XYZ file of C-alpha atoms in Angstrom:
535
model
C 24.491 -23.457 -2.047
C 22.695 -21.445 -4.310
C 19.192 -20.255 -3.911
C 16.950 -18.494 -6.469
C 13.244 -17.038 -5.584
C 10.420 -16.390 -8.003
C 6.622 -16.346 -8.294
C 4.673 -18.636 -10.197
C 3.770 -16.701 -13.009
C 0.392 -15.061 -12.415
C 0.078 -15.344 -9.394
C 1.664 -14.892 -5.585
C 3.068 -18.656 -4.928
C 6.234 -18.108 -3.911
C 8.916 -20.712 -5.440
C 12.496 -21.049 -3.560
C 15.042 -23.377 -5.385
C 18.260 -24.401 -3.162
C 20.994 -25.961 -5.547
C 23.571 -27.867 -3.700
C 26.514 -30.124 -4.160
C 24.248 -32.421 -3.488
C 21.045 -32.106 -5.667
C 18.315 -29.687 -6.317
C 15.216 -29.567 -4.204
C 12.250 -26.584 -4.612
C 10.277 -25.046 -1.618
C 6.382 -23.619 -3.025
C 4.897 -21.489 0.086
C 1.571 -19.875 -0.299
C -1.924 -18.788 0.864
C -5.143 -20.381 -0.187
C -8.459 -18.814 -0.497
C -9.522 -18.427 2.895
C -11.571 -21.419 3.691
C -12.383 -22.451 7.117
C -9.588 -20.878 8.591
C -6.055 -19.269 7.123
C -3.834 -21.608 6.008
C -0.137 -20.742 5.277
C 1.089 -23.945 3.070
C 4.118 -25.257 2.387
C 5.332 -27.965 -0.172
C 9.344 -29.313 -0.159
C 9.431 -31.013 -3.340
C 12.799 -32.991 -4.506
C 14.294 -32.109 -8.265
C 17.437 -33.896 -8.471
C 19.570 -35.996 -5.810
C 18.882 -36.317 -2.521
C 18.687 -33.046 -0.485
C 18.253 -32.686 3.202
C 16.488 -29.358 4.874
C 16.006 -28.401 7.968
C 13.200 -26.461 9.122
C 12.326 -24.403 12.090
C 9.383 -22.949 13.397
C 9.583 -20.645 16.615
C 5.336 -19.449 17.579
C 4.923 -16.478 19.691
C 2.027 -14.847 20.463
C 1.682 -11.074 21.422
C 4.231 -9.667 19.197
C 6.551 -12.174 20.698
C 5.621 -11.668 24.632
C 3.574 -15.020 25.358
C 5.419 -18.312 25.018
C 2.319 -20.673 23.849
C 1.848 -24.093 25.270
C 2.618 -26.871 22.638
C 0.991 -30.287 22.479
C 1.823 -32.940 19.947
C -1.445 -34.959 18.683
C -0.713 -37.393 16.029
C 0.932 -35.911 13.463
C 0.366 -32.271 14.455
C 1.416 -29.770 17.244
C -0.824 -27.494 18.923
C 0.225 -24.128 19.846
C -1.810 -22.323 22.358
C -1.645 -19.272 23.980
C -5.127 -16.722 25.278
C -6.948 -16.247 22.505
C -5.021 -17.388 19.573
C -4.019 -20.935 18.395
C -2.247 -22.654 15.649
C -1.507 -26.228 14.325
C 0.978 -27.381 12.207
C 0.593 -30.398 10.180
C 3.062 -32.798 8.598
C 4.329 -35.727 8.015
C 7.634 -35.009 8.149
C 8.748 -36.259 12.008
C 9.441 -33.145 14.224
C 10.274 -32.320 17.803
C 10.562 -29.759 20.228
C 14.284 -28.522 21.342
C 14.609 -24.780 23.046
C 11.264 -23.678 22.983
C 11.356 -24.401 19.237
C 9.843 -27.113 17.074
C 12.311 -28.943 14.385
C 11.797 -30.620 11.519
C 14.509 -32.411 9.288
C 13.790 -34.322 5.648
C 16.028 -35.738 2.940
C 13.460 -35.465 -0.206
C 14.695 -37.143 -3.685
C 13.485 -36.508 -7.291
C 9.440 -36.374 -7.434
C 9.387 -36.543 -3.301
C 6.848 -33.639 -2.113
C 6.932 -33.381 1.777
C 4.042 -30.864 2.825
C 3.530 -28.465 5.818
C 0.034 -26.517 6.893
C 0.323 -23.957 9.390
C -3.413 -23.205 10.173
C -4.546 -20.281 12.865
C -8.119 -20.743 14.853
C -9.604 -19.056 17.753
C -8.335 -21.228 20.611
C -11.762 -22.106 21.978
C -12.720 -23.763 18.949
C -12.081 -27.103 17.762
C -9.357 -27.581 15.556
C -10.234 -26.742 11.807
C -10.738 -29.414 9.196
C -7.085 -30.299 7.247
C -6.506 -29.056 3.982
C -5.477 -31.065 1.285
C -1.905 -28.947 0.476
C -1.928 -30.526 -3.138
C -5.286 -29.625 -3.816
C -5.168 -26.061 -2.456
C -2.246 -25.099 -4.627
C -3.848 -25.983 -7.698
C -7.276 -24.241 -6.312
C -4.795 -20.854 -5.494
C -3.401 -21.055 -8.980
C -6.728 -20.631 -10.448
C -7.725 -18.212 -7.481
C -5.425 -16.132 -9.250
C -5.937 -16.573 -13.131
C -9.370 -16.148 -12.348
C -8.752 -12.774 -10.973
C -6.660 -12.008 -13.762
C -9.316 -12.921 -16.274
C -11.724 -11.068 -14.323
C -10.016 -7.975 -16.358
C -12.216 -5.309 -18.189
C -10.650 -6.259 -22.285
C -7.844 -3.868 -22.763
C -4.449 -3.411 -24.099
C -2.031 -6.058 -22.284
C -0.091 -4.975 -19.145
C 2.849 -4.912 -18.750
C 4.870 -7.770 -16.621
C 5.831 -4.876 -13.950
C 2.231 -3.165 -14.131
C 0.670 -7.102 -13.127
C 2.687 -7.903 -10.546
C 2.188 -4.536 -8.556
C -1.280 -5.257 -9.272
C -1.394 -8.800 -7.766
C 0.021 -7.555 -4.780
C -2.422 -4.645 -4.352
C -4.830 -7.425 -4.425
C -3.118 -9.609 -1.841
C -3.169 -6.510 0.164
C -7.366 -6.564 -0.061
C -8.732 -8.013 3.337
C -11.615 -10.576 1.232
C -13.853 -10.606 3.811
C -14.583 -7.006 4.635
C -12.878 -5.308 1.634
C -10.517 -3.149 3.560
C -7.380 -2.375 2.050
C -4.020 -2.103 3.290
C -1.697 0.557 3.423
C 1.268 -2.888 3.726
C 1.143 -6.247 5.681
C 3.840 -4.873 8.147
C 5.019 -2.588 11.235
C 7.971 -0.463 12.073
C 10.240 -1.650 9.053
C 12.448 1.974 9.988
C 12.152 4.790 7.453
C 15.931 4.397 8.332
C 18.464 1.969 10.098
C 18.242 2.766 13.761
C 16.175 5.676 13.322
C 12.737 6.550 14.982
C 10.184 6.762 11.909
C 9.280 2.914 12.493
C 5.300 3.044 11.981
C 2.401 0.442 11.766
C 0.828 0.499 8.665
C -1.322 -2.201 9.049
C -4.336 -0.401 8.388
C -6.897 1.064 5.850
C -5.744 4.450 5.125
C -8.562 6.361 3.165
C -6.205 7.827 1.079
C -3.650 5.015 0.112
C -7.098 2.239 -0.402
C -8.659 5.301 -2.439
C -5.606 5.482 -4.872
C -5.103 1.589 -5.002
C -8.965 1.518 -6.520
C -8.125 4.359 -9.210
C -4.917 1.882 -10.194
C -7.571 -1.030 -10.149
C -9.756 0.505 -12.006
C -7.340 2.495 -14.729
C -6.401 -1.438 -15.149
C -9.646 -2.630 -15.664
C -10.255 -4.241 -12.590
C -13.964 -3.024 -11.298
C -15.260 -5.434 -8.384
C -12.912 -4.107 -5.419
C -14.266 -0.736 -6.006
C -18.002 -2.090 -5.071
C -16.667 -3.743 -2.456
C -14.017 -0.969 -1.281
C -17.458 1.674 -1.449
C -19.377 -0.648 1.034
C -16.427 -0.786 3.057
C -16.206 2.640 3.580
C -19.568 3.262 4.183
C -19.403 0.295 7.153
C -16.608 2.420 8.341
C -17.601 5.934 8.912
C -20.700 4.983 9.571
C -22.017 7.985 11.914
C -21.023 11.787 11.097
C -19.119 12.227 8.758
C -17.637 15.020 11.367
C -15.790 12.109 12.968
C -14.227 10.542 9.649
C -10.847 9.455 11.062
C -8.238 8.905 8.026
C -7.098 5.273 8.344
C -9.400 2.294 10.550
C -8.968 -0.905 10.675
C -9.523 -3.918 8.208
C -12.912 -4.467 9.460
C -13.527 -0.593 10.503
C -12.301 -0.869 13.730
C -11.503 3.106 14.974
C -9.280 2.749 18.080
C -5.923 2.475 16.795
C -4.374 3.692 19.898
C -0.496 3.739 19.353
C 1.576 1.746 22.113
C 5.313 0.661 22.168
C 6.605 -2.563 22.410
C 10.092 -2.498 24.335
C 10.701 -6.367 24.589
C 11.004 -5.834 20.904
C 14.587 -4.616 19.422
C 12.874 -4.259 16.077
C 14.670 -4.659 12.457
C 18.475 -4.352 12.610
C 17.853 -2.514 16.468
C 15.692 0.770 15.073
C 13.826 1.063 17.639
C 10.436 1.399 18.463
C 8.400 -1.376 17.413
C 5.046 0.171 17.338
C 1.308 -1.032 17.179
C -1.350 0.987 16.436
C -0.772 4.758 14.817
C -1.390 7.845 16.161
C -2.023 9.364 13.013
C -5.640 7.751 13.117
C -6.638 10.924 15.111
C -4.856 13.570 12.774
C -7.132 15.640 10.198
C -5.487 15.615 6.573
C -7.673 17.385 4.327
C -6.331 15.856 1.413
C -8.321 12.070 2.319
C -11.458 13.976 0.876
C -9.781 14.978 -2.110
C -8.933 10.926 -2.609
C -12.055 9.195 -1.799
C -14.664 12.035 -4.183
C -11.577 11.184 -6.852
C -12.225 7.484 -6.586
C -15.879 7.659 -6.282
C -16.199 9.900 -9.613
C -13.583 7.469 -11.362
C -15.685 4.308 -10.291
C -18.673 6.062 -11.533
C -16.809 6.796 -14.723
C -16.034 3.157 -15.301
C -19.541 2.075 -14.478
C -19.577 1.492 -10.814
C -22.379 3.274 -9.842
C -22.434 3.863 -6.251
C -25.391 3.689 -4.138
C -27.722 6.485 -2.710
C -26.342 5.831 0.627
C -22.887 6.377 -1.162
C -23.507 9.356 -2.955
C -25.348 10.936 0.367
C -22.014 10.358 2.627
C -19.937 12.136 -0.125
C -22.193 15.127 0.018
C -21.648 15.268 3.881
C -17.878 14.750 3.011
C -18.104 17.781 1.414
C -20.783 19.695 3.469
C -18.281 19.872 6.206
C -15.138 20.386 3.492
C -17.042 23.923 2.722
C -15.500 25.386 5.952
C -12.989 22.792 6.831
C -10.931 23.138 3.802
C -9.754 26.247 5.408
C -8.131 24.516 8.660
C -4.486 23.766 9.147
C -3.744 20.150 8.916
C -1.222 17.599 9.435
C -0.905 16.600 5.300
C -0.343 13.700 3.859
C 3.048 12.905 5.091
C 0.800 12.944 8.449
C 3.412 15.350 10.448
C 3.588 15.282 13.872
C 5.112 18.833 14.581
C 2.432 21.836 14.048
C -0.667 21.589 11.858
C -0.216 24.166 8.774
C -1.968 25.274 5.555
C 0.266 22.203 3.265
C -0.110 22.742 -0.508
C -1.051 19.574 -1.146
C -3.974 19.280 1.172
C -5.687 22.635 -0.302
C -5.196 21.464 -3.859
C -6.770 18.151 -3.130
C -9.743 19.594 -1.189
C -10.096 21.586 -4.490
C -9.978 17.685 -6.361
C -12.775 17.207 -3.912
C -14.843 19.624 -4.999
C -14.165 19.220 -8.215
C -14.972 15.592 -8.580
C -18.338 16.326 -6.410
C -19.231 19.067 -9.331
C -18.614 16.633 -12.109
C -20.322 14.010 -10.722
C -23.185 16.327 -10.213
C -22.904 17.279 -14.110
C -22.148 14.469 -15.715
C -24.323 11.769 -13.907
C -27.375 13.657 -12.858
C -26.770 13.534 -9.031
C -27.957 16.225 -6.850
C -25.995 18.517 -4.820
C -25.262 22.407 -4.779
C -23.510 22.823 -7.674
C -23.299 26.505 -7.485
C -22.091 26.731 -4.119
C -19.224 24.148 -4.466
C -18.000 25.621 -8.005
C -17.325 29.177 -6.421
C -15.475 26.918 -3.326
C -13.231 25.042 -6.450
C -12.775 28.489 -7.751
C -11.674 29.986 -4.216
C -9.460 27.044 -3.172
C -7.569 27.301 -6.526
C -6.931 30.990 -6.544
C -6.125 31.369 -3.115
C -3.474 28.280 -3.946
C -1.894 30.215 -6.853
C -1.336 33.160 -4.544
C 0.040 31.747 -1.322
C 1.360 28.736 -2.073
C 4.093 30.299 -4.745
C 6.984 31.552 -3.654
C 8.721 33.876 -5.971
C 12.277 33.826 -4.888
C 12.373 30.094 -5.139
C 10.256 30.128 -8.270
C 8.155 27.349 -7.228
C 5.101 26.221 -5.210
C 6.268 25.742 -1.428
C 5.237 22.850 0.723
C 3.050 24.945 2.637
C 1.505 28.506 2.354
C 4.155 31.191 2.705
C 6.795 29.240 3.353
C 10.000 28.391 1.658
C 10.423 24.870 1.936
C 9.739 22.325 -0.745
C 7.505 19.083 -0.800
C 7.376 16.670 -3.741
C 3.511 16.325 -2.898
C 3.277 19.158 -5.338
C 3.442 17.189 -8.077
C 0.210 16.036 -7.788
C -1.126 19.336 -9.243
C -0.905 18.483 -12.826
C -1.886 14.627 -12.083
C -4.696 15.566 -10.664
C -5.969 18.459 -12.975
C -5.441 21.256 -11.170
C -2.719 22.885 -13.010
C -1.177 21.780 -16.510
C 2.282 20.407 -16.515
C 3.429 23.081 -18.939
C 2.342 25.507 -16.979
C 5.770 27.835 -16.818
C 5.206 28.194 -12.693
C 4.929 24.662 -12.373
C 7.515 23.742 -14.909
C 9.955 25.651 -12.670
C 9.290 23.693 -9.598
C 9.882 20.857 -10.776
C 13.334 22.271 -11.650
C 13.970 23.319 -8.469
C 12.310 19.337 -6.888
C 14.979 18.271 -9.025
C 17.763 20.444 -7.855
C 16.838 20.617 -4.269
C 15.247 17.466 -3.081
C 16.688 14.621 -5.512
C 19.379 12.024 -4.211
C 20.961 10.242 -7.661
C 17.857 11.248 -9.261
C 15.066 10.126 -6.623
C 13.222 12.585 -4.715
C 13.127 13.076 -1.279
C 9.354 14.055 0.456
C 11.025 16.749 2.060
C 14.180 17.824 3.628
C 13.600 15.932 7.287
C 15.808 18.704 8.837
C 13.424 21.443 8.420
C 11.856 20.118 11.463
C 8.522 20.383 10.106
C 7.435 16.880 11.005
C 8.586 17.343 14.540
C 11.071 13.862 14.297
C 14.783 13.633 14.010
C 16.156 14.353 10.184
C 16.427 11.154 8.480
C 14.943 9.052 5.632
C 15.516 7.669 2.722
C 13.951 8.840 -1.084
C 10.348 8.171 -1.333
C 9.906 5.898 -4.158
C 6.045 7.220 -4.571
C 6.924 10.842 -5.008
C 9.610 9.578 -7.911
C 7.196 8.044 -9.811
C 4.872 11.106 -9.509
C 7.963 12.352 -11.404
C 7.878 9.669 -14.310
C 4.014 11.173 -14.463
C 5.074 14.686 -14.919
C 7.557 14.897 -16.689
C 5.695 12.526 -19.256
C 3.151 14.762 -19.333
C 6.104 18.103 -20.149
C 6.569 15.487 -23.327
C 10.315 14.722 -21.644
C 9.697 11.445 -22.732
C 12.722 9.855 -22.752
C 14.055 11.412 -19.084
C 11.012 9.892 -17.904
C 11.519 6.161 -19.336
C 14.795 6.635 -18.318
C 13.591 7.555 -14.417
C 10.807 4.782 -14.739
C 13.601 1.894 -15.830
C 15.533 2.974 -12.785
C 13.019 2.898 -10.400
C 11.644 -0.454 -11.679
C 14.966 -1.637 -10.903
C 15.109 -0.755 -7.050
C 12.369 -3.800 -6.336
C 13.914 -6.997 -4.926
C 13.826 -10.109 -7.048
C 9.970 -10.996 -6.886
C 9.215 -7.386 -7.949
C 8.268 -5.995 -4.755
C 8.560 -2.341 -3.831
C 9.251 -0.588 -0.019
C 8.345 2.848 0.826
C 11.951 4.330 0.401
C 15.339 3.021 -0.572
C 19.013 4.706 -0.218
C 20.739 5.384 -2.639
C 23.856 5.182 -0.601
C 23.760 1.973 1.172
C 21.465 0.337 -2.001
C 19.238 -0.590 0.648
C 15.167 -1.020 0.757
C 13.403 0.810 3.177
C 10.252 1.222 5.414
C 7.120 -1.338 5.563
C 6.945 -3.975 2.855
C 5.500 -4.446 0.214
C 3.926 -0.815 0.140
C 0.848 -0.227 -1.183
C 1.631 3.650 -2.115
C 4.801 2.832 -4.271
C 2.500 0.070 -6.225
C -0.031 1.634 -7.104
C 2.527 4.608 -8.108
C 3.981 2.550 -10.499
C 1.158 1.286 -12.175
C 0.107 5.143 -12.845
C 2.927 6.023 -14.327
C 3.081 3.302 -16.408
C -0.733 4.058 -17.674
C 0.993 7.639 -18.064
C 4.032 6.811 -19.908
C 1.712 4.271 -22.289
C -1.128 7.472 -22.804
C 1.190 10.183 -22.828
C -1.565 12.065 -21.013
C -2.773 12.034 -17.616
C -5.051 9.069 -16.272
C -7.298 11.327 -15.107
C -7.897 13.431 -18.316
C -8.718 10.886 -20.164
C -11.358 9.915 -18.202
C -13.077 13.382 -18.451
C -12.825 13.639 -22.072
């Protein structure tokens, strides 16, 4: 048998096609627009011959710890269990064998055999059925509608759209929360430890999926992200946390799940993330980047907006100067990363030029001599002479592909000789077959056992610079490569290894998307996104 996957084009319907000896038949799987309730639908439709397929459907609730109760009524089963409840609907016959519900269908040419899994809140009645035919042709124009909804520009590229569909599918409609990826402790590496739950709305990774929206000409989720946020740190901006929930919800209290043996036995399956309580200086940096960007492109912000970026950066005056735990959110010891002081420097910044540029009101003075101190004190402490580069932290020897981010974001030009030679010595220290590494895991900095694949994020930070050194061709070359490590429906993970060839961490990520569709805007400007919107 032979299967082959792809999306319909334009938009996320998923379409498996099994070949067999004895005829074709095609699978369509999808999510409507959230109606009622969410629906996950499937369609078996026959091509050629007559195919049989067996299905099987095994419900748990909990992360797999509560066996529901199971009820068939007419042609659908309930599954039950506390709060949560699902039905499935069919009309293909099914039963129940081993606490698992089978279905089996021979489907010939033109046959289409559907299935609707629906979830409700189990003290409700059960939610209206959905008419499978008619919600696949209302979730293909879901998504050509979105499409269209596209500021007129030059045409993207078939890579640059499909990251961009799935940073959409990643966009919670109801709340517009954004996710960092749909999934939990997918390891870092096999039977490793750095297994985390990323189900959540970073600040920083929603922040940078807007600027790729936008730098595509997609404006509405940055209105809605901008409401979002200010539902979420609603209070003082003292207590900003750096990820909540996809409604805002703050306790994201990390537990362990040892029933659980996790994917391919790495071990622990985790819910919730301790790194909801960590300060990383460099979320400020992100969300006053954003926020000046969506003003730039028109999407002018409220006065309740502009007010909680002003005590974003009231508090940044002093707190810029605090050890944190960066944006690769370490657990070992907070400490002065490079990264984090050159993006509170983006913060200020972007909270000057706003000022200037768009008449809002704010002490300009004050936070230009702040910009001023943040970058010189940077160009002193965070080089490192004997290594000829700029050092993952202050003063220390140890390198950190975050660094590239200094040019990207304006804070240095790529030419710049200093900055020239570290990325030489990113390229001869941290790069595995020509992808970088964060870090080196063994320098015990992030207080976890040494282990990880190449970050696929930091490698197209690479594309970015050394587009912007005019090495045009190495980075096409890099780009091509990279574009190549997504499975066949184009999605990306966090990391990959180069040795075993195999995709890594929670899937699909948000970070390595919206990566990708930056240095694509790079490669296709020659000049960084965020220059041109200052000019």
């Amino acid at each position: 048998m032979r299967t082959d996957r792809r999306y319909l084009p334009g938009t996320l319907i998923l379409e498996t096609t099994y070949t067999t000896a004895a005829g074709q038949a095609r699978v369509i799987d999808f999510m409507p627009p959230r109606g009622e309730a969410p629906d996950i639908v499937r369609i078996v439709e026959g091509v050629s011959g007559q195919v049989t397929l067996r299905s099987e459907l095994i419900v748990r609730f909990d992360y797999g710890h509560i066996m529901p109760w199971v009820r068939h009524v007419d042609d659908a089963r309930h599954f039950l269990a506390g709060p949560d409840a699902l039905v499935l609907r069919t009309p293909a016959p099914t039963i129940g064998k081993d606490f698992t519900t089978l279905s089996e269908l021979t489907v010939g040419p033109g046959e289409r055999v559907p299935f609707v899994l629906t979830w409700f809140p189990s003290h409700l009645p059960v939610p209206q059925v959905v008419d499978p035919e008619a919600a696949l042709q209302d979730t293909i124009v879901y998504w050509a509608d979105w499409l269209e909804s596209r500021q007129p520009g030059p045409p993207l590229d078939a890579a640059v759209e499909q990251s961009l569909l799935v940073l959409k599918s990643l966009t919670y409609a109801p709340t517009g929360g954004i996710v960092a990826a749909p999934t939990t402790s997918l390891p870092e590496v096999i039977g490793g430890v750095r297994n985390w739950d990323y189900r959540y709305c970073w600040l920083r990774d929603a922040s940078l999926t807007l600027m790729a929206m936008l730098q595509a000409g997609y404006r509405t989720e940055a209105a809605a992200w901008e409401e979002w946020l200010l539902r979420a740190v609603a209070g003082s901006p003292n207590d900003v946390q750096i990820m909540y929930g996809i409604a805002g919800e703050r306790r994201l209290e990390e537990r362990e799940l040892p029933w659980l043996s996790g994917f391919l036995d790495s071990r622990p399956v985790r819910v919730g993330n301790a790194a909801s309580h960590q300060l990383q200086l460099d979320v400020y940096g992100e969300v006053l980047d954003a926020a000046y960007h969506a003003r730039v492109y028109g999407v002018n912000g409220s006065d309740y907006n502009w007010a909680l970026l002003r005590h974003l950066l009231t508090w940044l005056e002093d707190g810029w100067k605090q050890k944190d735990a960066g944006i690769w959110e370490v657990r070992g010891e907070p400490r002065h990363f490079t990264h984090s002081k050159v993006m509170a420097w983006v913060a200020f910044d972007r909270g000057v030029r706003m000022c200037e540029e768009f008449g809002l009101e704010g002490p300009v003075a004050r936070w230009r001599a702040i910009r001023d101190e943040i970058h010189a004190e940077v160009l002193d402490r965070a080089w490192n002479p004997r290594l000829q580069a700029y050092t993952q932290t202050y003063d220390s020897d140890d390198l950190d592909a975050s660094v590239l981010q200094m040019p990207i974001m304006g804070f240095l030009d790529a030419k710049d000789p200093r900055f020239v030679s570290t990325v030489a010595a990113m390229q001869q220290h941290l790069s595995v077959d020509g992808f970088l590494l964060r870090y080196h895991s063994d320098s015990q900095v992030d207080g976890l056992p040494a282990g990880e694949g190449v970050f696929l994020a930091c490698s197209y930070w690479l594309v970015e610079v050394l587009a912007l050194q005019d090495r045009y061709d190495e980075a096409c070359a890099l780009f091509e490569r990279l574009l190549a490590l997504r499975n066949d429906l184009g999605l990306c993970s966090e990391e990959y290894d180069p040795r075993s060839q195999v995709l890594l961490g929670n899937f699909p990520q948000a970070f390595t998307h919206l990566a990708l569709v930056e240095a694509a805007m790079t490669l296709s400007e020659r000049q960084p996104y965020r220059t041109l919107c200052r000019q």
